[in-house]
Amino acid sequence: MALLWFTLSALCFVCAGVLLYVDIGRRRSRGHRRKSWARSHGFDYMPQDKEIVKRWNRGVMSSAGSAAAANVVLGQIRGEAVYVFDLEDVATIIALHRKVGTNVMVDLRLKVMQEPRESDIWLLGAIGPRMVYSTNLDAARRACDRRMVTFAHTAPETAEVLWNEQHWTLAALPINSNREQWDEGLKAVRQFNDLLRVLPPSGESAPSPIQAAARPSRPVGSNAAPVADRQPAPVGQGQPQGR
């Protein structure tokens, strides 16, 4: 019996070692692919950054906790900073800075995704395959015009969650997304950012984070179901969503 338990323990140890080796190899491969993608766009790459995740707390980032950003890419698009990074094994995040911020947050996510975790966000309605949530339903309703309807139907499914907060517009992609999907996600974030220009400005203008330091990389170029017209209801039943 002792020999049996020893054999089982040894097998478990070997399996754990194999899984660890595979995981390390997978992470290294992802880092190499991200670094190559960054170089092709003229962006900069760093393996890890523990500080940038503190910039955001909405959308997928609301459950980030103390997670660090890995395989971080930093660059510019039309003079605005853009970050691409992995949030541990949760998601790949794309964040685009905008000069004029807004206090109105809009969350556009696929219907299959879990509802937002924030307690101050309300459900506006559905646009095709996506649900719309916001902290200001009146302002969000004005943003949901024909262009937003078209975008909701044509945005890549890999951009599972799109949202904004203050001077940033972000998207969450699957952690196993590839370089073509990063390009698609970057395009989707730029489009979503443009659609949100109708939101009331916060009155504060913020320079791009890159402008505060030496620029590390060269600039780069740049039949739908309507939102339910019934009286919008908050996430949950009659009250703002809470978790």
Short mmCIF file of C-alpha atoms in Angstrom, two decimals:
data_model
loop_
_atom_site.label_atom_id
_atom_site.label_comp_id
_atom_site.label_asym_id
_atom_site.label_seq_id
_atom_site.Cartn_x
_atom_site.Cartn_y
_atom_site.Cartn_z
CA MET A 1 0.00 0.00 0.00
CA ALA A 2 2.83 2.38 0.88
CA LEU A 3 4.41 1.66 -2.50
CA LEU A 4 1.11 2.52 -4.22
CA TRP A 5 0.81 5.87 -2.46
CA PHE A 6 4.45 6.63 -3.22
CA THR A 7 3.86 5.89 -6.91
CA LEU A 8 0.74 8.05 -7.02
CA SER A 9 2.56 10.91 -5.30
CA ALA A 10 5.41 10.65 -7.77
CA LEU A 11 3.00 10.72 -10.71
CA CYS A 12 1.24 13.79 -9.32
CA PHE A 13 4.58 15.52 -8.87
CA VAL A 14 5.61 14.73 -12.45
CA CYS A 15 2.25 15.92 -13.84
CA ALA A 16 2.51 19.15 -11.88
CA GLY A 17 5.99 19.71 -13.27
CA VAL A 18 4.81 19.10 -16.83
CA LEU A 19 1.88 21.49 -16.43
CA LEU A 20 4.17 24.15 -14.97
CA TYR A 21 6.59 23.73 -17.86
CA VAL A 22 3.78 24.02 -20.41
CA ASP A 23 2.39 27.12 -18.69
CA ILE A 24 5.79 28.82 -18.65
CA GLY A 25 6.26 28.00 -22.32
CA ARG A 26 2.83 29.38 -23.16
CA ARG A 27 3.51 32.63 -21.32
CA ARG A 28 6.88 33.05 -23.01
CA SER A 29 5.34 32.42 -26.40
CA ARG A 30 2.66 35.02 -25.74
CA GLY A 31 5.33 37.51 -24.71
CA HIS A 32 7.37 36.90 -27.86
CA ARG A 33 4.28 37.35 -30.06
CA ARG A 34 3.29 40.56 -28.28
CA LYS A 35 6.82 41.95 -28.56
CA SER A 36 6.90 41.15 -32.28
CA TRP A 37 3.51 42.79 -32.78
CA ALA A 38 4.66 45.90 -30.89
CA ARG A 39 7.77 46.17 -33.06
CA SER A 40 5.69 45.92 -36.24
CA HIS A 41 3.67 48.97 -35.12
CA GLY A 42 6.61 50.97 -33.85
CA PHE A 43 5.42 50.56 -30.26
CA ASP A 44 7.43 49.79 -27.14
CA TYR A 45 7.25 46.59 -25.11
CA MET A 46 7.95 45.69 -21.49
CA PRO A 47 7.38 42.33 -19.80
CA GLN A 48 5.45 43.67 -16.80
CA ASP A 49 4.06 46.82 -15.22
CA LYS A 50 2.38 46.88 -11.80
CA GLU A 51 1.28 50.51 -11.95
CA ILE A 52 -0.77 51.03 -15.10
CA VAL A 53 -3.65 48.82 -13.95
CA LYS A 54 -4.32 51.38 -11.20
CA ARG A 55 -5.56 53.83 -13.86
CA TRP A 56 -8.84 51.96 -14.37
CA ASN A 57 -11.50 50.33 -12.20
CA ARG A 58 -14.46 49.83 -14.56
CA GLY A 59 -15.42 47.04 -16.92
CA VAL A 60 -13.19 44.00 -16.67
CA MET A 61 -10.81 46.00 -14.50
CA SER A 62 -13.37 46.11 -11.68
CA SER A 63 -12.36 42.55 -10.79
CA ALA A 64 -8.63 42.96 -11.44
CA GLY A 65 -7.69 43.19 -7.78
CA SER A 66 -3.93 43.33 -7.35
CA ALA A 67 -3.21 41.74 -10.71
CA ALA A 68 -0.21 43.11 -12.60
CA ALA A 69 -0.14 43.91 -16.30
CA ALA A 70 2.02 41.54 -18.36
CA ASN A 71 3.33 41.75 -21.93
CA VAL A 72 2.71 45.49 -21.95
CA VAL A 73 2.77 47.48 -25.19
CA LEU A 74 2.88 51.29 -25.18
CA GLY A 75 2.57 53.45 -28.26
CA GLN A 76 0.77 56.34 -29.91
CA ILE A 77 -2.14 56.69 -32.28
CA ARG A 78 -2.81 60.19 -33.59
CA GLY A 79 -0.83 61.60 -30.70
CA GLU A 80 -2.78 59.70 -28.04
CA ALA A 81 -1.33 56.98 -25.85
CA VAL A 82 -2.43 53.39 -26.32
CA TYR A 83 -1.72 50.44 -24.06
CA VAL A 84 -2.12 46.75 -24.82
CA PHE A 85 -1.49 44.28 -22.02
CA ASP A 86 -2.52 40.97 -20.49
CA LEU A 87 -4.38 41.04 -17.20
CA GLU A 88 -2.92 37.81 -15.82
CA ASP A 89 -5.03 35.00 -17.33
CA VAL A 90 -8.24 37.04 -17.35
CA ALA A 91 -8.17 39.08 -20.56
CA THR A 92 -6.10 41.12 -22.97
CA ILE A 93 -6.84 44.83 -22.46
CA ILE A 94 -6.57 47.62 -25.02
CA ALA A 95 -6.74 51.17 -23.61
CA LEU A 96 -6.78 54.36 -25.71
CA HIS A 97 -6.32 57.77 -24.14
CA ARG A 98 -8.55 60.72 -25.06
CA LYS A 99 -7.84 64.40 -24.42
CA VAL A 100 -11.39 65.30 -23.44
CA GLY A 101 -12.81 63.05 -20.77
CA THR A 102 -16.35 62.44 -19.57
CA ASN A 103 -17.93 61.47 -16.28
CA VAL A 104 -20.49 59.35 -18.14
CA MET A 105 -19.47 55.72 -18.42
CA VAL A 106 -20.91 53.50 -21.17
CA ASP A 107 -20.39 49.74 -21.17
CA LEU A 108 -21.13 47.79 -24.36
CA ARG A 109 -20.68 44.04 -23.94
CA LEU A 110 -21.77 40.82 -25.58
CA LYS A 111 -24.95 39.34 -24.17
CA VAL A 112 -23.09 36.18 -23.15
CA MET A 113 -20.82 38.16 -20.83
CA GLN A 114 -21.52 38.59 -17.15
CA GLU A 115 -23.25 41.81 -16.11
CA PRO A 116 -21.09 44.70 -14.83
CA ARG A 117 -20.01 44.48 -11.21
CA GLU A 118 -20.25 48.19 -10.40
CA SER A 119 -23.08 49.35 -8.14
CA ASP A 120 -23.71 52.65 -9.93
CA ILE A 121 -24.31 51.36 -13.47
CA TRP A 122 -27.75 50.79 -15.01
CA LEU A 123 -29.08 48.74 -17.89
CA LEU A 124 -30.21 50.76 -20.92
CA GLY A 125 -31.14 47.94 -23.29
CA ALA A 126 -29.94 45.71 -26.11
CA ILE A 127 -28.37 46.55 -29.44
CA GLY A 128 -28.20 43.40 -31.51
CA PRO A 129 -25.74 40.97 -29.89
CA ARG A 130 -24.71 43.42 -27.16
CA MET A 131 -26.11 44.97 -24.01
CA VAL A 132 -25.68 48.64 -23.11
CA TYR A 133 -25.11 49.82 -19.55
CA SER A 134 -24.35 53.31 -18.31
CA THR A 135 -24.03 55.56 -15.29
CA ASN A 136 -26.21 58.16 -17.08
CA LEU A 137 -29.04 56.66 -19.13
CA ASP A 138 -30.12 59.91 -20.80
CA ALA A 139 -26.61 60.67 -22.06
CA ALA A 140 -26.05 57.06 -23.11
CA ARG A 141 -29.34 57.00 -25.03
CA ARG A 142 -28.17 59.97 -27.11
CA ALA A 143 -24.96 58.12 -27.92
CA CYS A 144 -26.88 55.06 -29.14
CA ASP A 145 -27.66 56.40 -32.60
CA ARG A 146 -27.53 54.61 -35.94
CA ARG A 147 -23.75 54.64 -35.95
CA MET A 148 -23.66 52.91 -32.57
CA VAL A 149 -26.20 50.33 -33.79
CA THR A 150 -24.02 49.59 -36.81
CA PHE A 151 -20.95 49.37 -34.65
CA ALA A 152 -22.61 46.98 -32.19
CA HIS A 153 -23.40 44.61 -35.07
CA THR A 154 -20.04 44.87 -36.84
CA ALA A 155 -17.56 45.06 -33.95
CA PRO A 156 -15.49 41.87 -33.70
CA GLU A 157 -16.77 39.33 -31.20
CA THR A 158 -13.29 39.14 -29.73
CA ALA A 159 -13.93 42.65 -28.35
CA GLU A 160 -16.11 41.08 -25.70
CA VAL A 161 -16.44 44.17 -23.51
CA LEU A 162 -15.99 47.82 -24.54
CA TRP A 163 -16.23 50.65 -22.06
CA ASN A 164 -14.92 54.08 -21.17
CA GLU A 165 -13.89 55.84 -18.00
CA GLN A 166 -12.75 59.42 -17.65
CA HIS A 167 -10.04 60.00 -20.28
CA TRP A 168 -9.81 56.41 -21.53
CA THR A 169 -11.67 54.05 -23.84
CA LEU A 170 -11.00 50.34 -23.37
CA ALA A 171 -11.74 46.88 -24.70
CA ALA A 172 -11.30 43.41 -23.25
CA LEU A 173 -10.31 40.54 -25.54
CA PRO A 174 -9.83 36.84 -24.76
CA ILE A 175 -6.46 36.12 -23.20
CA ASN A 176 -5.65 33.72 -26.06
CA SER A 177 -6.32 36.32 -28.78
CA ASN A 178 -3.76 36.66 -31.59
CA ARG A 179 -2.05 39.56 -33.36
CA GLU A 180 -4.77 39.88 -36.02
CA GLN A 181 -7.36 40.15 -33.26
CA TRP A 182 -5.26 42.76 -31.47
CA ASP A 183 -5.36 44.83 -34.65
CA GLU A 184 -9.12 44.36 -34.89
CA GLY A 185 -9.53 45.24 -31.22
CA LEU A 186 -7.45 48.37 -31.62
CA LYS A 187 -9.63 49.46 -34.52
CA ALA A 188 -12.79 48.73 -32.52
CA VAL A 189 -11.56 50.83 -29.58
CA ARG A 190 -10.86 53.76 -31.89
CA GLN A 191 -14.33 53.50 -33.43
CA PHE A 192 -16.03 53.22 -30.05
CA ASN A 193 -14.01 56.18 -28.81
CA ASP A 194 -15.22 58.30 -31.73
CA LEU A 195 -18.85 57.33 -31.08
CA LEU A 196 -18.58 58.46 -27.47
CA ARG A 197 -17.61 62.02 -28.38
CA VAL A 198 -21.27 63.01 -28.00
CA LEU A 199 -21.10 62.35 -24.26
CA PRO A 200 -20.97 65.50 -22.09
CA PRO A 201 -17.36 66.47 -21.38
CA SER A 202 -16.07 66.50 -17.86
CA GLY A 203 -14.63 69.98 -18.35
CA GLU A 204 -11.12 68.73 -17.75
CA SER A 205 -8.53 68.15 -20.43
CA ALA A 206 -5.76 65.66 -19.84
CA PRO A 207 -2.54 65.42 -21.87
CA SER A 208 -1.59 62.05 -23.23
CA PRO A 209 0.62 60.16 -20.74
CA ILE A 210 3.28 59.93 -23.42
CA GLN A 211 3.45 63.71 -23.75
CA ALA A 212 4.59 64.01 -20.15
CA ALA A 213 7.79 62.09 -20.92
CA ALA A 214 10.03 61.39 -23.86
CA ARG A 215 8.00 59.84 -26.65
CA PRO A 216 9.12 56.21 -26.75
CA SER A 217 7.67 55.35 -30.13
CA ARG A 218 6.83 57.02 -33.39
CA PRO A 219 3.27 58.17 -34.18
CA VAL A 220 1.24 55.83 -36.34
CA GLY A 221 -1.63 56.48 -38.67
CA SER A 222 -4.44 56.10 -37.65
CA ASN A 223 -30.95 46.26 -40.14
CA ALA A 224 -30.25 46.37 -36.46
CA ALA A 225 -32.33 45.86 -33.36
CA PRO A 226 -32.76 49.26 -31.68
CA VAL A 227 -32.14 49.92 -28.04
CA ALA A 228 -35.34 49.12 -26.21
CA ASP A 229 -37.47 52.26 -26.20
CA ARG A 230 -39.25 51.26 -23.04
CA GLN A 231 -38.40 53.05 -19.81
CA PRO A 232 -34.88 51.77 -18.98
CA ALA A 233 -34.54 49.61 -15.93
CA PRO A 234 -31.50 49.26 -13.71
CA VAL A 235 -29.47 46.10 -13.58
CA GLY A 236 -31.28 43.81 -11.20
CA GLN A 237 -34.84 44.64 -10.20
CA GLY A 238 -35.64 48.22 -9.49
CA GLN A 239 -32.30 49.16 -7.96
CA PRO A 240 -28.78 49.83 -9.29
CA GLN A 241 -26.82 46.66 -9.65
CA GLY A 242 -24.81 45.61 -6.63
CA ARG A 243 -22.60 42.66 -6.07
#
